[in-house]
Tab-separated table of C-alpha atoms and ligand atoms in Angstrom:
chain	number	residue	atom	x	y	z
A	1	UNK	CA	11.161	7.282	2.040
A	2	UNK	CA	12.396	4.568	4.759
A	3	UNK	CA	10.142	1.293	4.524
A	4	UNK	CA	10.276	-0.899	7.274
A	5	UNK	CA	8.003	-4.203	7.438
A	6	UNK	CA	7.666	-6.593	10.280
A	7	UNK	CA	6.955	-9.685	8.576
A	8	UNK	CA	7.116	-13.685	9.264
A	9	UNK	CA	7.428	-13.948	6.004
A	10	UNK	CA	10.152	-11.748	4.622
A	11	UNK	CA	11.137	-13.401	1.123
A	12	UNK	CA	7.643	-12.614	-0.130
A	13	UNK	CA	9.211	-9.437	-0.732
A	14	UNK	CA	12.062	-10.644	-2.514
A	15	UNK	CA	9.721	-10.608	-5.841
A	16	UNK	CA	8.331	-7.117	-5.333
A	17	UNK	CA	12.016	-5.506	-4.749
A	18	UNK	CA	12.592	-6.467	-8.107
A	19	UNK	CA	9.501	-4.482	-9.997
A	20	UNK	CA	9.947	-1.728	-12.043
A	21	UNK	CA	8.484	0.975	-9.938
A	22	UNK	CA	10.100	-0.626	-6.616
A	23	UNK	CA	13.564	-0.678	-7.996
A	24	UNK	CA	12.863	2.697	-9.113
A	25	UNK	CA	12.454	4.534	-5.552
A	26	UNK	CA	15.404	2.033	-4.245
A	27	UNK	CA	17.684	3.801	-6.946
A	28	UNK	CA	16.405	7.161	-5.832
A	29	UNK	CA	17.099	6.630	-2.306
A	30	UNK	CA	14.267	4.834	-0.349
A	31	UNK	CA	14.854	1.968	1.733
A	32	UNK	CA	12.399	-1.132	1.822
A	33	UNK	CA	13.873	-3.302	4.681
A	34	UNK	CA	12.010	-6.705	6.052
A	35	UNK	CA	12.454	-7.858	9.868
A	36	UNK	CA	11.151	-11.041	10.911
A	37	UNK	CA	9.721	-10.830	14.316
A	38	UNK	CA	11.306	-14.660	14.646
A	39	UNK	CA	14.299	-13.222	14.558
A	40	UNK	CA	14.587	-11.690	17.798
A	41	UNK	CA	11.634	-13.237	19.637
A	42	UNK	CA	12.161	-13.737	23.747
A	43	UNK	CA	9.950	-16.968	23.631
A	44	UNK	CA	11.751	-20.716	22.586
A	45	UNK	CA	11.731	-22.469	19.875
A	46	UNK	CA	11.324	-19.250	17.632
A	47	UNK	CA	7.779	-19.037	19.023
A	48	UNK	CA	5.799	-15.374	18.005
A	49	UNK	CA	2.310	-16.280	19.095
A	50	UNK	CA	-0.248	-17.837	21.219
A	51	UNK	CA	-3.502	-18.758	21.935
A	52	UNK	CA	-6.306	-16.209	22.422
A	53	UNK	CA	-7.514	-15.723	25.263
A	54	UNK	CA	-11.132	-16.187	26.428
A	55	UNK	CA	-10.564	-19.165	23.649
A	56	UNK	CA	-11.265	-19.715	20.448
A	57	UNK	CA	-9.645	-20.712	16.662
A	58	UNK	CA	-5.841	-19.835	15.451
A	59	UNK	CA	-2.975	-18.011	17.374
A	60	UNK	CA	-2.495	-14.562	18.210
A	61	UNK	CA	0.779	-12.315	17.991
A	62	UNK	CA	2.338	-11.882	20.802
A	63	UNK	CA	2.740	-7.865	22.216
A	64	UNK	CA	5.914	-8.999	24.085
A	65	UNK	CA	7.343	-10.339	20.781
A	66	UNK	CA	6.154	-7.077	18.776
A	67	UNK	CA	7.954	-5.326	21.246
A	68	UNK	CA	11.404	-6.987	20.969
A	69	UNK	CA	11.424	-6.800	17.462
A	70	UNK	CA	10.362	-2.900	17.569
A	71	UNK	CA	12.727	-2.142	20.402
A	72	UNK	CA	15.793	-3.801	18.854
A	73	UNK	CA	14.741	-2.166	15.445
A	74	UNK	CA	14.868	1.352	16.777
A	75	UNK	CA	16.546	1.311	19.655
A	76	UNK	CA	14.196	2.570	21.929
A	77	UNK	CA	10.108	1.610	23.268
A	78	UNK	CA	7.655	1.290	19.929
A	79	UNK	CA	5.207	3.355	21.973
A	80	UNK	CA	8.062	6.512	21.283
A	81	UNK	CA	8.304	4.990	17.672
A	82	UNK	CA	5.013	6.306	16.575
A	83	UNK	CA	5.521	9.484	17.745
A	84	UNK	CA	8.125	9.430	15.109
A	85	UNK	CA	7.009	7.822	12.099
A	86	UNK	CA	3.924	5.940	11.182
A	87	UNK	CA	3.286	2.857	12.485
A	88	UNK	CA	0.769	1.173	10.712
A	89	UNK	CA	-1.078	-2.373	11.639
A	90	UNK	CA	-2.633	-3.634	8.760
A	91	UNK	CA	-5.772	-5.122	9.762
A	92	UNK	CA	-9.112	-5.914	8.100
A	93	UNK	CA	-11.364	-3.501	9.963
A	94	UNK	CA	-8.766	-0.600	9.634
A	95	UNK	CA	-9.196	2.737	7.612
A	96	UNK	CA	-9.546	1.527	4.547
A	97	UNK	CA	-7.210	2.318	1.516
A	98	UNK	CA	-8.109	5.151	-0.742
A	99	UNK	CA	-5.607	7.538	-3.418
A	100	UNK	CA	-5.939	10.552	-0.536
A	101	UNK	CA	-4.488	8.197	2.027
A	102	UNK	CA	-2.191	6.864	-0.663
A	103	UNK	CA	-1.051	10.733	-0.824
A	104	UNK	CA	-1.284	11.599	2.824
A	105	UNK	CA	1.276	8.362	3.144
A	106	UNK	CA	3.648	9.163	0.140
A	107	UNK	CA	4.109	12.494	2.297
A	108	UNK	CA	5.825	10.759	5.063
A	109	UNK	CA	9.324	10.792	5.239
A	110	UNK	CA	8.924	7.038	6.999
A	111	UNK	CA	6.992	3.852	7.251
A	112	UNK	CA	6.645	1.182	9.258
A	113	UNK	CA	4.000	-1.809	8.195
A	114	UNK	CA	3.073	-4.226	10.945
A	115	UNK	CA	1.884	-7.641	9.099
A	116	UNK	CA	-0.244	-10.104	10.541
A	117	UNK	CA	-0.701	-13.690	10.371
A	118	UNK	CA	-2.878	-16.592	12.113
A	119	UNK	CA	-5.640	-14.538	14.118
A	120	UNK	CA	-4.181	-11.110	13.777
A	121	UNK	CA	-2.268	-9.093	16.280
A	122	UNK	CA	-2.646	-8.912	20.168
A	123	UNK	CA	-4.901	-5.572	20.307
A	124	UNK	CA	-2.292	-4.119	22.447
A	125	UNK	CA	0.060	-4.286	19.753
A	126	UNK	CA	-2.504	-2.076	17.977
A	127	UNK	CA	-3.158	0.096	20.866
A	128	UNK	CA	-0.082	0.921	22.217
A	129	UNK	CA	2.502	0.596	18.857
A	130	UNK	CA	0.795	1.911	16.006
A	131	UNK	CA	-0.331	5.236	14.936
A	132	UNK	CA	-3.043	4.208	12.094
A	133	UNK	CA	-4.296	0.729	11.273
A	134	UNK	CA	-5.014	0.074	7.765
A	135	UNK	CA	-7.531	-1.937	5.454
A	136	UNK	CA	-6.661	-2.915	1.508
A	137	UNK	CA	-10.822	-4.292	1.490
A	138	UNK	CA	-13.561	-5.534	3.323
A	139	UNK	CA	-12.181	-9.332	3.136
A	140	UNK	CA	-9.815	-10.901	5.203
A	141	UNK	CA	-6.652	-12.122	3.460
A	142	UNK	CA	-4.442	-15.087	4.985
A	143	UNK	CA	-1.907	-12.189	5.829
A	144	UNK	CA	-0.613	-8.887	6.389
A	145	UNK	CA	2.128	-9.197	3.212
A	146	UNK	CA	-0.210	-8.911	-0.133
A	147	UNK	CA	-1.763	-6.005	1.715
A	148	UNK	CA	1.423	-4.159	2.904
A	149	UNK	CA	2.521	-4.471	-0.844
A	150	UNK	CA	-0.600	-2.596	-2.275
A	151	UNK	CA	-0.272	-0.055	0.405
A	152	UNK	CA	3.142	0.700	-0.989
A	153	UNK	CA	2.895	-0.380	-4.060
A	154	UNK	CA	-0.060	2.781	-4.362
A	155	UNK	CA	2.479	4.994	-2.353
A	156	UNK	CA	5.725	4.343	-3.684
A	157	UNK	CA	4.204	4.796	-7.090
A	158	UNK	CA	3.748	8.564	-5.854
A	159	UNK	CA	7.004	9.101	-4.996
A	160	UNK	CA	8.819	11.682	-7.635
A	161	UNK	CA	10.906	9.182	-10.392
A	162	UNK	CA	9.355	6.154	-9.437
A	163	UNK	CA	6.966	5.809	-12.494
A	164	UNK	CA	8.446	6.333	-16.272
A	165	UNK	CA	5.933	9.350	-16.717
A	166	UNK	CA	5.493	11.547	-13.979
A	167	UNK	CA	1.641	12.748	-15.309
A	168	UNK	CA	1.237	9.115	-14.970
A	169	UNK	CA	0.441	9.105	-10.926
A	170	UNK	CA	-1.061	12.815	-11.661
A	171	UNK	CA	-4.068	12.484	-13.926
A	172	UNK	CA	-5.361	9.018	-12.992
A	173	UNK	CA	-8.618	7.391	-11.169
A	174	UNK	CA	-9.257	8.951	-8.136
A	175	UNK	CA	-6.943	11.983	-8.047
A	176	UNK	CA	-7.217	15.446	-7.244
A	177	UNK	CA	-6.528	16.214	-10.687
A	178	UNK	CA	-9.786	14.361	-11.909
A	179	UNK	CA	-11.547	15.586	-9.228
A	180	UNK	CA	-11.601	12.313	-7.243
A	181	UNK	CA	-13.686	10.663	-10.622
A	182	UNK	CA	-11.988	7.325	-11.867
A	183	UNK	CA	-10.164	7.968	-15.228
A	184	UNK	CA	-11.892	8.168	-18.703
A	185	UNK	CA	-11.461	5.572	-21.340
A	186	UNK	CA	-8.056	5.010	-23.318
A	187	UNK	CA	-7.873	3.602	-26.961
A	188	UNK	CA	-5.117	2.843	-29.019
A	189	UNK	CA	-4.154	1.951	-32.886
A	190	UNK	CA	-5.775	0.374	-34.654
A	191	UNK	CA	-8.610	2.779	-35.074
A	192	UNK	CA	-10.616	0.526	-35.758
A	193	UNK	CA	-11.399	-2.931	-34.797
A	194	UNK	CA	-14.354	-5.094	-36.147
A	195	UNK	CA	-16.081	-2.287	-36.939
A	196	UNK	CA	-15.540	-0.980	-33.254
A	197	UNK	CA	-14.658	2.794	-33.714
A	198	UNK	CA	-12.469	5.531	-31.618
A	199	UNK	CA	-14.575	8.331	-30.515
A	200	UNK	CA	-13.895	10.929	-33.426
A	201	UNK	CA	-12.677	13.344	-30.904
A	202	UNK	CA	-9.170	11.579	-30.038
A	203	UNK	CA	-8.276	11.461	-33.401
A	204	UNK	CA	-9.270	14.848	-34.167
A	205	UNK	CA	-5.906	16.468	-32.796
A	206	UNK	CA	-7.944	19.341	-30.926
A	207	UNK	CA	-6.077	19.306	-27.002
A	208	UNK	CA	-8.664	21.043	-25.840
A	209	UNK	CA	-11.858	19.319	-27.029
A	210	UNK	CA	-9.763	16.397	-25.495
A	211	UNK	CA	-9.262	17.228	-23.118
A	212	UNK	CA	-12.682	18.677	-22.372
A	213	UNK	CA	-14.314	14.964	-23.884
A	214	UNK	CA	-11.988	12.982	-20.791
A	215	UNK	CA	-13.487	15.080	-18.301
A	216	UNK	CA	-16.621	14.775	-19.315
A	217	UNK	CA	-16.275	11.315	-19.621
A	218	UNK	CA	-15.122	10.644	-16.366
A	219	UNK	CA	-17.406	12.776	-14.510
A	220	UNK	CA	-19.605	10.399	-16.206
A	221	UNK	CA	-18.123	7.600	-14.806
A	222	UNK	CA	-17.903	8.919	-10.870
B	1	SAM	C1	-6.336	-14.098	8.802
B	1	SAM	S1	-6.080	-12.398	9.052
B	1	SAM	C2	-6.813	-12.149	10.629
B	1	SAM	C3	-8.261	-11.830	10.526
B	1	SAM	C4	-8.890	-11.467	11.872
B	1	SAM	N1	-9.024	-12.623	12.706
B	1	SAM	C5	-10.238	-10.862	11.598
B	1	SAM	O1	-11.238	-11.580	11.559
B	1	SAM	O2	-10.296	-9.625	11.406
B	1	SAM	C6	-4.367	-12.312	9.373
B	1	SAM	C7	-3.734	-10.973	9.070
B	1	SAM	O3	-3.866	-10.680	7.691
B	1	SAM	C8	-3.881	-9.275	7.508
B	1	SAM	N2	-5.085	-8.926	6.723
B	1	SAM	C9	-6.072	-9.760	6.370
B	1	SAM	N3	-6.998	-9.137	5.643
B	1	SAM	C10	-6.589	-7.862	5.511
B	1	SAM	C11	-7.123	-6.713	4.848
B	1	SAM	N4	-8.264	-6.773	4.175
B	1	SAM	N5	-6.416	-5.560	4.900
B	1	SAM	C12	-5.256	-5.492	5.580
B	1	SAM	N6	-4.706	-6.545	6.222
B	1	SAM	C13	-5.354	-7.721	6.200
B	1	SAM	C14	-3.855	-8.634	8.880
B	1	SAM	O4	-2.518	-8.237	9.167
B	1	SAM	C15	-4.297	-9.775	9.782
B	1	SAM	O5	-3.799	-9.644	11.091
């Protein structure tokens, strides 16, 4: 998978290149490149935004400065880019970030994450450049970068080789596999810990009373 995010703030990603399941799709072949907007902005002074408006607080991103950074990116007008790949604003209000979008993304042979700052993103940019707008939470975060690295830190995760144990990513919370339930409980050695016990049933060896116990146990749960 090709990652592309627009960012004003591009060595935030320096750290999360470097972690485990990151570097793991990199060596497999997928891209994660950052482009600062600044970088290629038509205004002075390295200027990317302005004031809303109608009025009111902060600064708004520029669509003309989108643009530019879009166009020179790919060559050609962002509003043919999302024909071709996913475009994706993240934004508060946007479809909001679930395992099935996590798969519907990892399924895409492209990406490209729009980050805000300030106020957010002229809507136009929205409108007229992206094919989904996305939502890590009802909250409002100071920018677009922590949530562009849970959307792909949820996808890439997906991607085959990226995690140490493939049945990792396939029998976890919220997967098809478990039926959409979160995942049942875990323990670990010792068996026993200040007189808290392991269910009998783990240690019994039987794979399919297990087996049966963790679905029970997170149907529970859903
Ligand atoms: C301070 S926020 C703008 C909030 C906007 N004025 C509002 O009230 O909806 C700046 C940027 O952070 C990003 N952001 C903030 N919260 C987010 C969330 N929950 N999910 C995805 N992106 C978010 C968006 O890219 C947004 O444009």
């Amino acid at each position: 998978m090709d990652v592309d995010v627009f960012t004003l703030f591009p060595h935030w990603f320096d750290w999360y290149r470097g972690q485990r399941h990151v570097t793991n799709a990199l060596a497999l072949g997928s891209t994660l490149e950052c482009i600062d907007p600044r970088t290629t902005t038509p205004l002075s002074g390295g200027a990317v935004d302005d004031t809303p408006f109608g009025g009111g607080a902060g600064m708004v991103l520029r669509v003309d400065v989108m643009e530019r950074a879009l166009r020179e990116r790919y060559g050609k007008d962002p509003v043919e880019v999302r024909e071709e790949r996913r475009v994706i604003a993240l934004t508060p209000g946007g479809r909001l970030l679930d395992d099935a979008l996590a798969i519907e993304l990892a399924g895409e042979p492209a990406l490209t994450l729009l980050c805000g700052r300030y106020e957010g993103f002229d809507q136009r940019i929205v409108d007229h450049f992206c094919s989904d707008e996305i939502s890590i939470g009802r909250y409002v975060l100071a920018g677009g970068e922590l949530a562009a690295m849970v959307v792909l830190d949820t996808v890439l995760r997906k991607l085959p080789g990226a995690l140490g144990h493939v049945e990792s990513a396939l029998e976890e919370s919220f997967s098809p596999a478990l039926e959409g339930a979160p995942e049942y409980p875990h323990y670990t050695r010792p068996a026993e810990w200040r007189g808290w016990t392991v269910p009998e049933v783990l240690l019994s060896g039987h794979h399919e009373k297990i087996h049966e116990w963790r679905r029970e146990q997170s149907r529970r749960r859903a």
